Amino acid sequence: MSTLKYQSQAVAKPYFVFALILFVGQILFGLIMGMQYVVGDFLAGAIPFNVARMVHTNLLIVWLLFGFMGAAYYLVPEEAETELHSPKLAIALFWIFAAAGVLTILGYLLVPYSTLAHITGNEYLPTMGREFLEQPTITKIGIVVVALGFLYNLGMTILKGRKTAINMVLLTGLVGLAVFFLFSFYNPANIALDKYFWWFVVHLWVEGVWELIMGAILAFILIKTTGVDREVIEKWLYVIIAMALITGILGTGHHFYWLATPEYWQWVGSIFSAMEPLPFFAMVLYAFNMVNRRRREHPNKAATLWALGTAVMAFLGAGVWGFLHTLAPVNFYTHGSQITAAHGHMAFYGAYAMIVMTIISYAMPKIRGFGEAMPNSAQVREMWGFWLMTIAMVFITLFLTGAGVLQVWLQRLPETGEALSFMATQEKLTIFYWLREIAGVFFLIGLICYLTSFFTKEKAQA
Amino acid sequence: MSESFTKGMARNIYYGGSVFFFLIFLSLTFHTTKEMPERDNRVNLSESVARGKALWEDNNCVGCHSLIGEGAYFAPELGNVYVRRGGGNIETFKGFMQGWMKAQPLNIPGRRQMPNFHLNDQQIDDLAEFLKFTAEMDVNDWPPNDEG
Ligand code: HEM
Ligand code: HEM
Ligand SMILES: [Fe+2]
């Protein structure tokens, strides 16, 4: 007997399990690249850097998508107070998406990328070879099909059930995710237009609709773990996502400073993106506020820790590290440097990796029949994993920031002729890259520790 | 948050605010796409440049390099390599590119390695034309210096 309110919520389980498996793969390829940063020819024949990078970033995106889907399958029925429209469809889509994902990654690893482009017919509808959107066109079409089936399933569930603010916001975020992904099919020969609309996927995801998804999941967890009144939590949710979209949409301008675009974007982008940290800051206030006003002691301490942690880390990674380089006069010098990488890491981890681990932490004990929480010993290991990964990520970010500041100093600030070349600069940054790699190993240890918390001697009631 | 500020008010700000700013964003995008022909060098977008862009994508060059600051940070910026290595002369630059692409991998122990993509002379020329094109776009004077 599982401890779920609605049996169909259990379809979230394979999504969560597979997400975490891909997460391990992501980190292993991160460590390979981290080595190549210091020992340039490390595995260079077998896994060139660009291949490792595609695998690292694509696994990240795909495991987050699996996580979001699992979150939705878990949360939507409970909010709507009805069973999922079609659990069978959810399971079928899981297998389709998992198979497409595995085949795509194998394609990256086993054949040269140009061969993959050729055999998947990229010349007929070229969409490949752009950062984060490296997937063969056929995979992209598969993603759209899976997304449509997924949204249909959720939509039907919400239609027949209760329409809470959390469900509506989550659904809006997921629809937005699918809609903006369609821009990945637009790839004109004009590189300026290509880049301009590429940001409609990348920026309007992470600084737009994904924030709705994050906000909805966080609100759900806070209601469940604190017992604070839904009205209060949903009011905060609306305030946060209002701030996110009001600042984040025009904030896209921070990518249009150096792009064959009019200069006014330097003003629009700077002003609006400088306010983008606000919703992230509000999330910190709100999470701590709700936990302090809690009306019950929830036995799942780990889930509460993840919820607070994601608010704080998202604020640091997206808010603080985003602000660091978002003003046009600063971005002129930092654009495309290790500072960008520092920010990308902490923001993705803090906001999206952690929100997925938050819902996993809350939902998995129930799906697996452990009741409200895992046994204490398992929670302790989970929290060790939390701290190790999170602190390791703080150090990764600090070391990359150090590398980035020095890079700007040596390569960007001096005049032509005085400035060090890119490769000469990189050699000066070696120490930072070694430290980053060491922090990365700690991250992996943290991840392993976290994963062991799922295996416990205590028996589930199931 | 104060009691007099209700959930309904928050929801209205969310709907109103996002629709309003999204419409502004769309209008600015529309205006920008009208202005871009003046800046994005499209008069010089030849067949060869288009082929070069396809080669750039099919070989995932952006997986190591950045192009006008976007991409990976493992290898040098290439948006302005035409200036850095070609001195702004297409014949010099094509010569450089022919030599460079064929010399890969350099196999210097411990050094970051660029793969050999087995491109023919025509393809390398197309890539050179594409990189000339990116260097001649008006991108508000980025990068700060020739090192990119
Ligand atoms: C959770 C939210 C966020 C995530 C996941 C995220 C992630 C990223 C990533 C991965 C990049 C690099 C893109 C590339 O490869 O070119 C990037 C770039 C950038 N982000 Fe964010 N970001 C977030 C929020 C923010 C916020 C709130 C700000 C501003 C306050 C910001 C400012 C920037 C800027 C200015 C760049 C361009 C850097 C450059 O010029 O090289 N980001 N972001
Ligand atoms: C062991 C830990 C990790 C290591 C050693 C590592 C290493 C790297 C390296 C070397 C790059 C390529 C940078 C370049 O283009 O030159 C990269 C890119 C990236 N990684 Fe990681 N990574 C790790 C963990 C993570 C985690 C946990 C996340 C997010 C949850 C993440 C998200 C990203 C993103 C978003 C990019 C693209 C950044 C950009 O375009 O600015 N990585 N990583
Ligand atoms: Fe952005």
XYZ file of C-alpha atoms and ligand atoms in Angstrom:
697
model
C 0.000 0.000 0.000
C 1.540 3.255 -1.016
C 1.057 6.392 1.019
C -0.216 8.482 -1.856
C -3.451 10.431 -1.964
C -3.928 9.566 -5.620
C -2.437 6.346 -6.947
C -1.645 7.863 -10.340
C 0.887 10.207 -8.700
C 3.190 7.182 -8.724
C 3.965 7.735 -12.435
C 6.344 10.438 -11.231
C 8.716 7.787 -9.904
C 10.432 6.663 -13.133
C 10.818 10.323 -14.097
C 12.602 11.125 -10.851
C 14.770 8.019 -10.925
C 15.852 8.598 -14.505
C 16.495 12.292 -13.845
C 18.963 11.392 -11.102
C 20.725 8.836 -13.292
C 21.238 11.490 -15.963
C 22.437 13.909 -13.282
C 25.275 11.488 -12.462
C 26.214 11.389 -16.146
C 26.175 15.168 -16.305
C 28.638 15.460 -13.437
C 30.993 12.803 -14.815
C 31.263 14.686 -18.110
C 31.717 17.932 -16.186
C 34.716 16.382 -14.479
C 36.143 15.215 -17.816
C 35.932 18.777 -19.146
C 37.345 20.136 -15.923
C 40.396 17.911 -16.529
C 40.692 19.030 -20.138
C 40.813 22.593 -18.878
C 44.101 21.806 -17.111
C 45.518 18.824 -18.997
C 44.497 19.876 -22.487
C 44.924 16.543 -24.237
C 43.180 14.480 -21.549
C 40.988 11.982 -23.490
C 41.077 14.457 -26.384
C 41.061 11.745 -29.045
C 38.150 9.809 -27.569
C 35.979 12.603 -26.168
C 36.827 16.020 -27.593
C 35.852 18.937 -25.363
C 32.906 19.975 -27.513
C 31.437 16.489 -27.272
C 31.841 16.387 -23.501
C 30.251 19.821 -23.275
C 27.210 18.819 -25.305
C 26.760 15.752 -23.164
C 27.174 17.789 -19.953
C 24.729 20.568 -20.848
C 22.200 18.412 -22.702
C 22.056 15.916 -19.851
C 21.479 18.847 -17.524
C 18.567 20.195 -19.547
C 17.047 16.783 -20.085
C 17.278 15.707 -16.451
C 15.678 18.977 -15.409
C 12.880 18.355 -17.919
C 12.378 14.857 -16.507
C 12.339 16.428 -13.064
C 9.746 19.037 -14.058
C 7.575 16.379 -15.650
C 7.812 14.155 -12.592
C 6.991 17.157 -10.420
C 3.938 17.936 -12.516
C 2.666 14.351 -12.527
C 3.011 14.284 -8.764
C 1.664 17.694 -7.935
C -1.128 18.283 -10.444
C -3.401 15.389 -9.346
C -2.969 16.298 -5.694
C -3.796 19.955 -6.331
C -6.648 19.100 -8.697
C -7.920 16.479 -6.225
C -8.431 13.873 -8.893
C -6.505 11.052 -10.535
C -4.263 11.853 -13.501
C -6.193 11.757 -16.792
C -4.060 8.955 -18.252
C -1.264 7.259 -16.307
C -0.685 4.972 -19.304
C 0.109 7.918 -21.543
C 2.486 9.275 -18.902
C 4.388 5.989 -18.794
C 4.456 5.648 -22.585
C 5.844 9.162 -22.936
C 8.436 8.374 -20.312
C 9.810 5.523 -22.393
C 9.727 7.526 -25.616
C 11.547 10.449 -24.055
C 14.070 8.234 -22.276
C 14.835 6.283 -25.452
C 15.207 9.450 -27.521
C 17.479 10.933 -24.875
C 19.716 7.891 -24.635
C 19.977 7.549 -28.420
C 20.882 11.209 -28.777
C 23.631 11.018 -26.169
C 24.981 7.829 -27.753
C 24.959 9.649 -31.079
C 27.099 12.436 -29.597
C 29.558 9.955 -28.161
C 29.818 7.355 -30.897
C 29.984 9.223 -34.199
C 31.541 12.539 -35.201
C 29.009 15.332 -34.849
C 29.047 16.118 -38.575
C 28.159 12.482 -39.277
C 25.307 12.689 -36.794
C 24.099 15.848 -38.517
C 24.287 14.095 -41.843
C 22.539 10.850 -40.943
C 19.741 12.698 -39.151
C 19.130 14.867 -42.204
C 20.124 18.166 -40.649
C 20.465 19.732 -44.108
C 16.687 19.519 -44.651
C 15.790 21.505 -41.554
C 19.058 22.722 -40.009
C 18.693 23.261 -36.277
C 21.855 21.619 -34.927
C 25.212 22.967 -33.818
C 23.991 25.807 -31.624
C 24.774 25.980 -27.925
C 22.308 23.943 -25.819
C 20.298 23.167 -28.971
C 22.719 20.578 -30.345
C 20.097 17.809 -30.524
C 19.370 16.398 -33.993
C 16.238 17.929 -35.524
C 14.428 14.627 -35.170
C 15.111 14.624 -31.430
C 13.754 18.158 -31.212
C 10.582 17.054 -32.960
C 10.365 14.160 -30.500
C 10.659 16.599 -27.603
C 7.754 18.623 -29.016
C 5.609 15.505 -29.396
C 6.354 14.380 -25.838
C 5.608 17.882 -24.558
C 2.263 17.951 -26.362
C 1.192 14.606 -24.916
C 2.354 15.673 -21.484
C 0.473 18.986 -21.608
C -2.654 17.266 -22.896
C -2.545 14.819 -20.006
C -2.125 17.566 -17.427
C -4.669 19.829 -19.081
C -7.344 17.123 -19.012
C -6.576 16.419 -15.370
C -6.912 20.058 -14.382
C -10.079 20.461 -16.445
C -11.901 17.770 -14.530
C -10.513 18.821 -11.148
C -9.906 21.765 -8.840
C -8.192 24.711 -10.507
C -5.772 26.029 -7.925
C -3.405 28.932 -8.483
C -0.475 26.543 -8.146
C -1.794 24.291 -10.899
C -2.551 27.183 -13.219
C 0.872 28.767 -12.727
C 2.639 25.452 -13.203
C 0.690 24.750 -16.362
C 1.376 28.235 -17.735
C 5.071 27.708 -17.104
C 5.069 24.332 -18.833
C 3.099 25.600 -21.828
C 5.529 28.516 -22.068
C 8.436 26.077 -21.962
C 7.005 24.192 -24.931
C 6.074 27.327 -26.892
C 9.457 29.021 -26.550
C 11.205 25.791 -27.479
C 9.638 26.183 -30.926
C 12.126 28.983 -31.605
C 14.806 26.289 -31.737
C 13.439 25.393 -35.177
C 14.157 28.875 -36.502
C 17.717 28.960 -37.780
C 18.230 31.481 -40.581
C 21.519 31.834 -42.491
C 21.821 35.299 -40.975
C 23.772 34.704 -37.765
C 22.473 37.892 -36.118
C 18.843 36.819 -36.434
C 19.752 33.285 -35.437
C 21.358 34.555 -32.217
C 18.579 37.024 -31.457
C 15.885 34.356 -31.497
C 18.109 31.719 -29.879
C 17.722 33.780 -26.716
C 13.942 33.361 -26.959
C 14.589 29.779 -25.985
C 17.453 30.204 -23.556
C 16.694 33.431 -21.721
C 12.898 33.263 -21.816
C 13.216 29.795 -20.345
C 15.510 30.350 -17.385
C 14.570 33.939 -16.637
C 10.934 33.597 -17.645
C 8.685 30.587 -17.756
C 10.930 28.278 -15.735
C 10.583 30.696 -12.852
C 6.845 30.014 -12.921
C 7.561 26.296 -12.692
C 10.002 26.847 -9.857
C 7.593 29.159 -8.029
C 4.712 26.707 -8.312
C 6.745 23.761 -7.030
C 8.117 25.825 -4.165
C 4.633 27.026 -3.220
C 3.327 23.447 -3.218
C 6.142 22.253 -0.971
C 5.708 25.178 1.426
C 1.979 24.532 1.786
C 2.632 20.859 2.478
C 5.553 21.178 4.859
C 4.501 24.266 6.828
C 0.716 24.037 6.849
C 0.506 27.795 6.297
C -2.749 28.987 4.757
C -2.969 28.474 0.998
C -4.317 32.013 0.470
C -1.146 33.526 1.891
C 1.191 31.291 -0.059
C -0.631 31.789 -3.333
C -0.601 35.554 -2.885
C 3.176 35.438 -2.535
C 3.390 33.164 -5.552
C 1.575 35.723 -7.715
C 3.741 38.568 -6.459
C 6.918 36.619 -7.203
C 5.991 35.536 -10.691
C 4.663 39.008 -11.490
C 8.071 40.434 -10.595
C 9.809 37.654 -12.516
C 8.002 38.343 -15.783
C 7.863 42.117 -15.496
C 11.651 42.273 -15.104
C 12.635 39.138 -16.996
C 10.916 39.707 -20.330
C 12.565 43.020 -21.107
C 15.599 41.760 -19.206
C 16.250 39.651 -22.322
C 17.854 42.861 -23.530
C 20.993 41.998 -21.544
C 21.808 39.578 -24.370
C 21.250 42.134 -27.114
C 24.062 44.520 -26.248
C 26.540 43.206 -28.835
C 24.350 41.694 -31.506
C 23.841 43.990 -34.498
C 20.950 45.467 -32.527
C 20.112 49.108 -31.715
C 21.909 50.688 -28.752
C 18.703 51.209 -26.765
C 18.926 47.586 -25.687
C 21.883 48.585 -23.533
C 19.503 50.759 -21.505
C 16.461 48.509 -21.600
C 18.484 45.388 -20.847
C 20.518 46.982 -18.071
C 17.566 48.562 -16.286
C 15.173 45.638 -16.414
C 17.695 42.881 -15.820
C 19.118 44.805 -12.868
C 15.704 44.265 -11.260
C 15.639 40.542 -12.022
C 17.190 39.662 -8.648
C 14.028 40.998 -6.935
C 11.811 37.942 -7.454
C 14.660 35.710 -6.310
C 15.099 37.817 -3.199
C 11.358 37.676 -2.572
C 11.568 33.893 -2.752
C 14.119 33.878 0.063
C 11.967 36.106 2.279
C 8.904 34.067 1.529
C 10.450 30.648 2.077
C 11.938 31.629 5.439
C 8.813 33.510 6.437
C 6.549 30.563 5.758
C 8.841 28.110 7.516
C 8.984 30.398 10.563
C 5.203 30.686 10.628
C 4.743 26.927 10.239
C 1.730 25.375 11.898
C 3.131 21.877 12.038
C 6.456 20.081 12.396
C 6.775 18.095 9.221
C 8.885 14.962 9.730
C 10.609 15.438 6.364
C 13.372 17.793 7.503
C 15.342 17.191 4.338
C 12.586 18.509 2.068
C 12.353 21.722 4.072
C 16.112 22.112 3.888
C 16.025 21.737 0.106
C 13.212 24.285 -0.162
C 15.089 26.888 1.858
C 18.338 26.010 0.124
C 16.973 26.465 -3.360
C 15.603 29.912 -2.510
C 18.962 31.039 -1.123
C 21.119 29.496 -3.839
C 18.888 30.728 -6.654
C 19.155 34.219 -5.234
C 22.947 33.961 -5.043
C 23.470 32.299 -8.414
C 20.862 34.058 -10.515
C 20.363 37.225 -8.503
C 23.793 38.184 -7.190
C 26.017 36.523 -9.801
C 23.611 37.585 -12.551
C 23.665 41.207 -11.410
C 27.460 41.114 -11.284
C 27.781 41.163 -15.077
C 24.415 42.368 -16.306
C 25.006 46.115 -16.676
C 26.120 46.899 -20.226
C 29.371 48.716 -19.309
C 30.427 45.739 -17.157
C 29.203 43.142 -19.625
C 31.357 44.766 -22.305
C 34.380 43.342 -20.475
C 32.965 40.145 -18.970
C 30.832 38.876 -21.890
C 31.684 35.263 -22.663
C 34.338 34.945 -19.963
C 34.707 32.515 -17.043
C 32.438 34.883 -15.111
C 29.626 33.792 -17.394
C 30.436 30.172 -16.593
C 30.515 30.899 -12.856
C 27.064 32.454 -13.001
C 25.654 29.729 -15.265
C 26.721 27.043 -12.798
C 25.389 28.510 -9.605
C 22.160 29.725 -11.203
C 21.301 26.411 -12.831
C 22.190 24.474 -9.722
C 20.563 26.824 -7.225
C 17.326 27.431 -9.040
C 16.581 24.386 -11.115
C 18.674 21.431 -9.968
C 17.739 22.203 -6.376
C 14.018 22.735 -6.979
C 13.883 19.325 -8.664
C 15.687 17.757 -5.708
C 13.238 19.539 -3.407
C 10.187 17.903 -4.947
C 12.004 14.561 -5.182
C 12.807 14.799 -1.499
C 9.186 15.466 -0.630
C 7.535 13.058 -3.052
C 9.754 9.979 -3.152
C 9.122 8.771 0.427
C 5.388 8.879 -0.256
C 5.613 7.224 -3.650
C 7.828 4.489 -2.239
C 5.526 3.825 0.707
C 7.730 5.222 3.460
C 5.032 7.672 4.535
C 5.725 11.342 5.097
C 9.482 11.034 5.315
C 12.410 8.692 4.971
C 13.796 7.127 8.164
C 16.125 9.410 10.072
C 19.375 7.772 9.019
C 18.448 8.224 5.364
C 17.528 11.853 5.898
C 20.883 12.472 7.542
C 22.674 11.127 4.479
C 20.429 13.162 2.227
C 21.280 16.313 4.145
C 24.989 15.485 3.981
C 24.531 15.261 0.235
C 22.772 18.622 0.254
C 25.569 20.372 2.108
C 28.424 18.745 0.212
C 26.944 19.508 -3.202
C 25.880 23.005 -2.276
C 29.154 24.019 -0.663
C 31.097 22.434 -3.529
C 29.027 24.509 -5.946
C 29.777 27.673 -3.973
C 33.485 26.916 -4.344
C 33.187 26.052 -8.045
C 31.530 29.428 -8.526
C 34.142 31.288 -6.496
C 37.064 29.680 -8.352
C 35.523 30.366 -11.748
C 34.843 33.934 -10.689
C 38.494 34.279 -9.675
C 39.533 32.900 -13.044
C 37.112 35.251 -14.777
C 38.293 38.387 -13.015
C 41.910 37.605 -13.851
C 40.946 36.763 -17.420
C 39.243 40.129 -17.849
C 42.228 41.859 -16.282
C 44.803 40.221 -18.545
C 42.933 39.739 -21.798
C 40.106 42.263 -21.977
C 41.108 45.459 -20.185
C 44.454 46.229 -21.918
C 44.596 47.682 -25.439
C 45.307 45.591 -28.544
C 49.015 44.827 -28.493
C 49.226 45.005 -24.710
C 46.553 42.426 -23.952
C 47.512 38.788 -23.465
C 46.117 36.370 -26.040
C 43.311 34.012 -25.047
C 45.553 30.937 -24.819
C 48.304 32.765 -22.934
C 45.699 34.029 -20.476
C 44.323 30.538 -19.944
C 47.731 29.320 -18.812
C 47.751 31.962 -16.105
C 44.415 30.664 -14.815
C 45.551 27.071 -14.297
C 45.529 27.225 -10.513
C 41.885 28.301 -10.463
C 40.960 25.485 -12.826
C 42.684 22.887 -10.640
C 40.808 24.177 -7.610
C 37.548 24.079 -9.545
C 38.222 20.459 -10.485
C 38.891 19.548 -6.856
C 35.654 21.224 -5.810
C 33.996 19.231 -8.599
C 35.229 15.981 -7.065
C 33.640 17.031 -3.776
C 30.450 17.719 -5.678
C 30.514 14.168 -7.006
C 31.098 12.795 -3.496
C 28.116 14.831 -2.323
C 26.012 13.458 -5.134
C 26.958 9.878 -4.266
C 26.156 10.535 -0.630
C 22.778 11.953 -1.666
C 22.042 8.928 -3.842
C 22.842 6.470 -1.040
C 20.041 8.049 0.990
C 17.565 6.329 -1.312
C 18.858 2.916 -0.250
C 17.975 2.088 3.314
C 17.608 -1.077 5.344
C 14.293 0.009 6.815
C 11.395 -1.442 4.911
C 8.752 0.593 3.205
C 5.165 -0.312 3.990
C 4.592 -1.020 0.324
C 2.414 41.178 3.400
C -0.469 43.374 4.482
C -4.013 41.982 4.614
C -5.498 44.733 2.463
C -3.316 43.587 -0.432
C -5.269 40.560 -1.603
C -4.464 37.549 -3.699
C -6.768 38.884 -6.410
C -4.779 42.100 -6.632
C -1.529 40.162 -6.865
C -2.997 38.025 -9.630
C -4.102 41.059 -11.607
C -0.642 42.590 -11.419
C 0.770 39.320 -12.656
C -1.568 39.094 -15.650
C -1.569 42.787 -16.492
C 2.155 43.267 -15.973
C 3.291 40.291 -17.965
C 0.978 40.955 -20.895
C 1.946 44.632 -20.959
C 5.690 44.016 -20.877
C 5.441 41.146 -23.311
C 3.737 43.450 -25.806
C 6.482 46.037 -25.347
C 9.044 43.306 -25.876
C 7.328 42.255 -29.096
C 7.224 45.834 -30.399
C 10.887 46.386 -29.623
C 11.687 43.095 -31.327
C 9.731 44.220 -34.358
C 11.577 47.525 -34.425
C 14.916 45.791 -33.952
C 14.361 43.434 -36.868
C 13.608 46.508 -39.021
C 16.872 48.140 -37.914
C 19.047 45.058 -38.219
C 19.621 45.215 -41.987
C 21.657 48.391 -41.363
C 23.905 46.578 -38.926
C 24.044 42.861 -39.497
C 26.005 42.991 -42.752
C 23.321 41.060 -44.637
C 24.191 42.628 -48.004
C 27.328 40.493 -47.881
C 25.519 37.279 -46.982
C 26.729 35.224 -49.948
C 26.140 31.548 -50.737
C 29.611 30.898 -49.416
C 28.853 32.604 -46.081
C 25.681 30.539 -45.736
C 27.614 27.337 -46.439
C 30.221 28.437 -43.941
C 27.581 28.883 -41.261
C 26.233 25.392 -41.964
C 29.758 23.980 -41.605
C 30.230 25.922 -38.376
C 27.098 24.227 -37.054
C 27.651 20.744 -38.467
C 31.027 20.547 -36.776
C 29.857 22.091 -33.501
C 32.670 24.667 -33.455
C 30.689 26.555 -30.808
C 31.253 23.614 -28.442
C 34.772 24.924 -27.770
C 34.847 28.483 -29.132
C 32.725 31.536 -28.537
C 31.321 33.593 -31.406
C 30.703 37.209 -30.433
C 30.894 36.112 -26.823
C 28.422 33.247 -26.971
C 29.288 29.584 -26.909
C 32.024 27.837 -24.968
C 34.993 29.413 -23.217
C 37.582 26.696 -23.844
C 39.095 28.121 -27.012
C 39.515 31.624 -28.466
C 36.731 33.990 -29.544
C 36.249 33.675 -33.314
C 33.835 36.491 -34.101
C 36.827 38.717 -34.834
C 39.487 36.137 -35.761
C 39.386 37.568 -39.283
C 40.890 40.734 -37.849
C 43.269 38.977 -35.442
C 44.709 36.417 -37.868
C 43.840 37.861 -41.258
C 44.555 41.500 -40.538
C 41.275 42.255 -42.302
C 42.431 40.783 -45.641
C 40.452 37.857 -47.014
C 43.310 36.307 -48.979
C 45.639 36.398 -45.983
C 42.884 34.990 -43.830
C 42.027 32.149 -46.197
C 45.689 31.254 -46.310
C 45.826 31.193 -42.558
C 42.680 29.074 -42.295
C 43.886 26.515 -44.859
C 47.077 26.035 -42.898
C 45.425 26.048 -39.497
C 42.630 23.573 -40.135
C 44.962 21.096 -41.785
C 47.575 21.272 -39.041
C 45.117 19.973 -36.427
C 45.471 18.262 -34.084
C 48.715 19.955 -33.127
C 49.453 17.135 -30.652
C 51.509 19.288 -28.323
C 51.555 17.281 -25.075
C 49.352 18.806 -22.385
C 47.992 21.532 -24.666
C 44.258 21.895 -25.379
C 43.560 20.128 -28.616
C 41.464 21.075 -31.580
C 40.282 18.082 -33.650
C 40.827 17.703 -37.381
C 37.477 17.957 -39.152
C 38.717 16.650 -42.522
C 37.357 19.583 -44.501
C 38.289 20.181 -48.130
C 39.716 23.454 -49.473
C 36.349 24.773 -50.584
C 34.822 24.111 -47.181
C 37.665 25.854 -45.400
C 37.235 28.864 -47.685
C 33.525 28.908 -46.864
C 34.287 28.935 -43.155
C 36.707 31.799 -43.738
C 34.001 33.742 -45.575
C 31.585 33.112 -42.701
C 34.087 34.379 -40.134
C 34.804 37.434 -42.267
C 31.074 38.083 -42.291
C 30.788 37.913 -38.484
C 33.787 40.198 -38.092
C 32.159 42.815 -40.293
C 28.850 42.914 -38.454
C 28.262 46.093 -36.455
C 28.061 44.748 -32.909
C 28.466 48.001 -30.986
C 32.253 47.731 -30.892
C 32.566 44.464 -29.028
C 35.096 42.942 -28.218
C 37.197 45.469 -26.280
C 40.386 44.544 -28.178
C 41.587 42.204 -30.921
C 42.286 39.325 -28.523
C 38.500 38.858 -28.218
C 17.845 30.827 -12.630
C 18.023 31.760 -13.445
C 19.207 31.868 -14.372
C 19.915 30.879 -15.017
C 19.697 29.387 -14.950
C 20.929 31.545 -15.800
C 21.850 30.896 -16.608
C 22.696 31.517 -17.501
C 23.574 30.862 -18.436
C 23.743 29.356 -18.582
C 24.211 31.814 -19.152
C 25.222 31.605 -20.261
C 24.546 31.549 -21.581
C 25.543 31.272 -22.676
O 26.045 30.170 -22.728
O 25.842 32.169 -23.459
C 23.742 33.099 -18.673
C 24.152 34.316 -19.153
C 23.840 35.521 -18.554
N 23.025 35.715 -17.447
Fe 21.953 34.312 -16.511
N 20.829 32.888 -15.607
C 19.798 33.128 -14.742
C 19.374 34.349 -14.255
C 20.012 35.543 -14.505
C 19.671 36.799 -13.888
C 18.552 36.998 -12.861
C 20.518 37.736 -14.412
C 20.632 39.198 -14.113
C 20.432 39.750 -12.968
C 21.367 37.059 -15.368
C 22.331 37.668 -16.148
C 23.020 37.051 -17.162
C 23.860 37.753 -18.116
C 24.136 39.254 -18.168
C 24.367 36.792 -19.000
C 25.288 37.022 -20.199
C 26.698 36.782 -19.800
C 27.632 37.102 -20.924
O 27.526 38.206 -21.478
O 28.493 36.288 -21.243
N 21.050 35.728 -15.389
N 22.820 32.888 -17.656
C 31.740 18.434 -11.033
C 31.124 19.500 -11.271
C 31.178 20.246 -12.575
C 32.240 20.539 -13.402
C 33.698 20.188 -13.189
C 31.714 21.290 -14.517
C 32.466 21.755 -15.591
C 31.984 22.472 -16.661
C 32.766 22.956 -17.771
C 34.265 22.768 -17.926
C 31.922 23.611 -18.620
C 32.287 24.251 -19.957
C 32.748 25.652 -19.809
C 33.222 26.150 -21.145
O 32.435 26.288 -22.068
O 34.408 26.393 -21.326
C 30.609 23.547 -18.053
C 29.495 24.128 -18.609
C 28.266 24.199 -17.981
N 27.899 23.497 -16.834
Fe 29.110 22.449 -15.617
N 30.367 21.429 -14.361
C 30.010 20.809 -13.184
C 28.750 20.739 -12.638
C 27.656 21.401 -13.131
C 26.391 21.476 -12.461
C 26.047 20.816 -11.123
C 25.590 22.263 -13.243
C 24.173 22.689 -13.029
C 23.326 22.124 -12.256
C 26.353 22.654 -14.409
C 25.879 23.441 -15.431
C 26.616 23.873 -16.514
C 26.126 24.824 -17.491
C 24.751 25.499 -17.504
C 27.162 25.028 -18.421
C 27.153 25.988 -19.614
C 27.647 27.304 -19.048
C 27.672 28.472 -19.996
O 27.382 28.326 -21.184
O 27.991 29.574 -19.523
N 27.603 22.102 -14.314
N 30.663 22.837 -16.871
Fe 19.492 36.201 -19.498
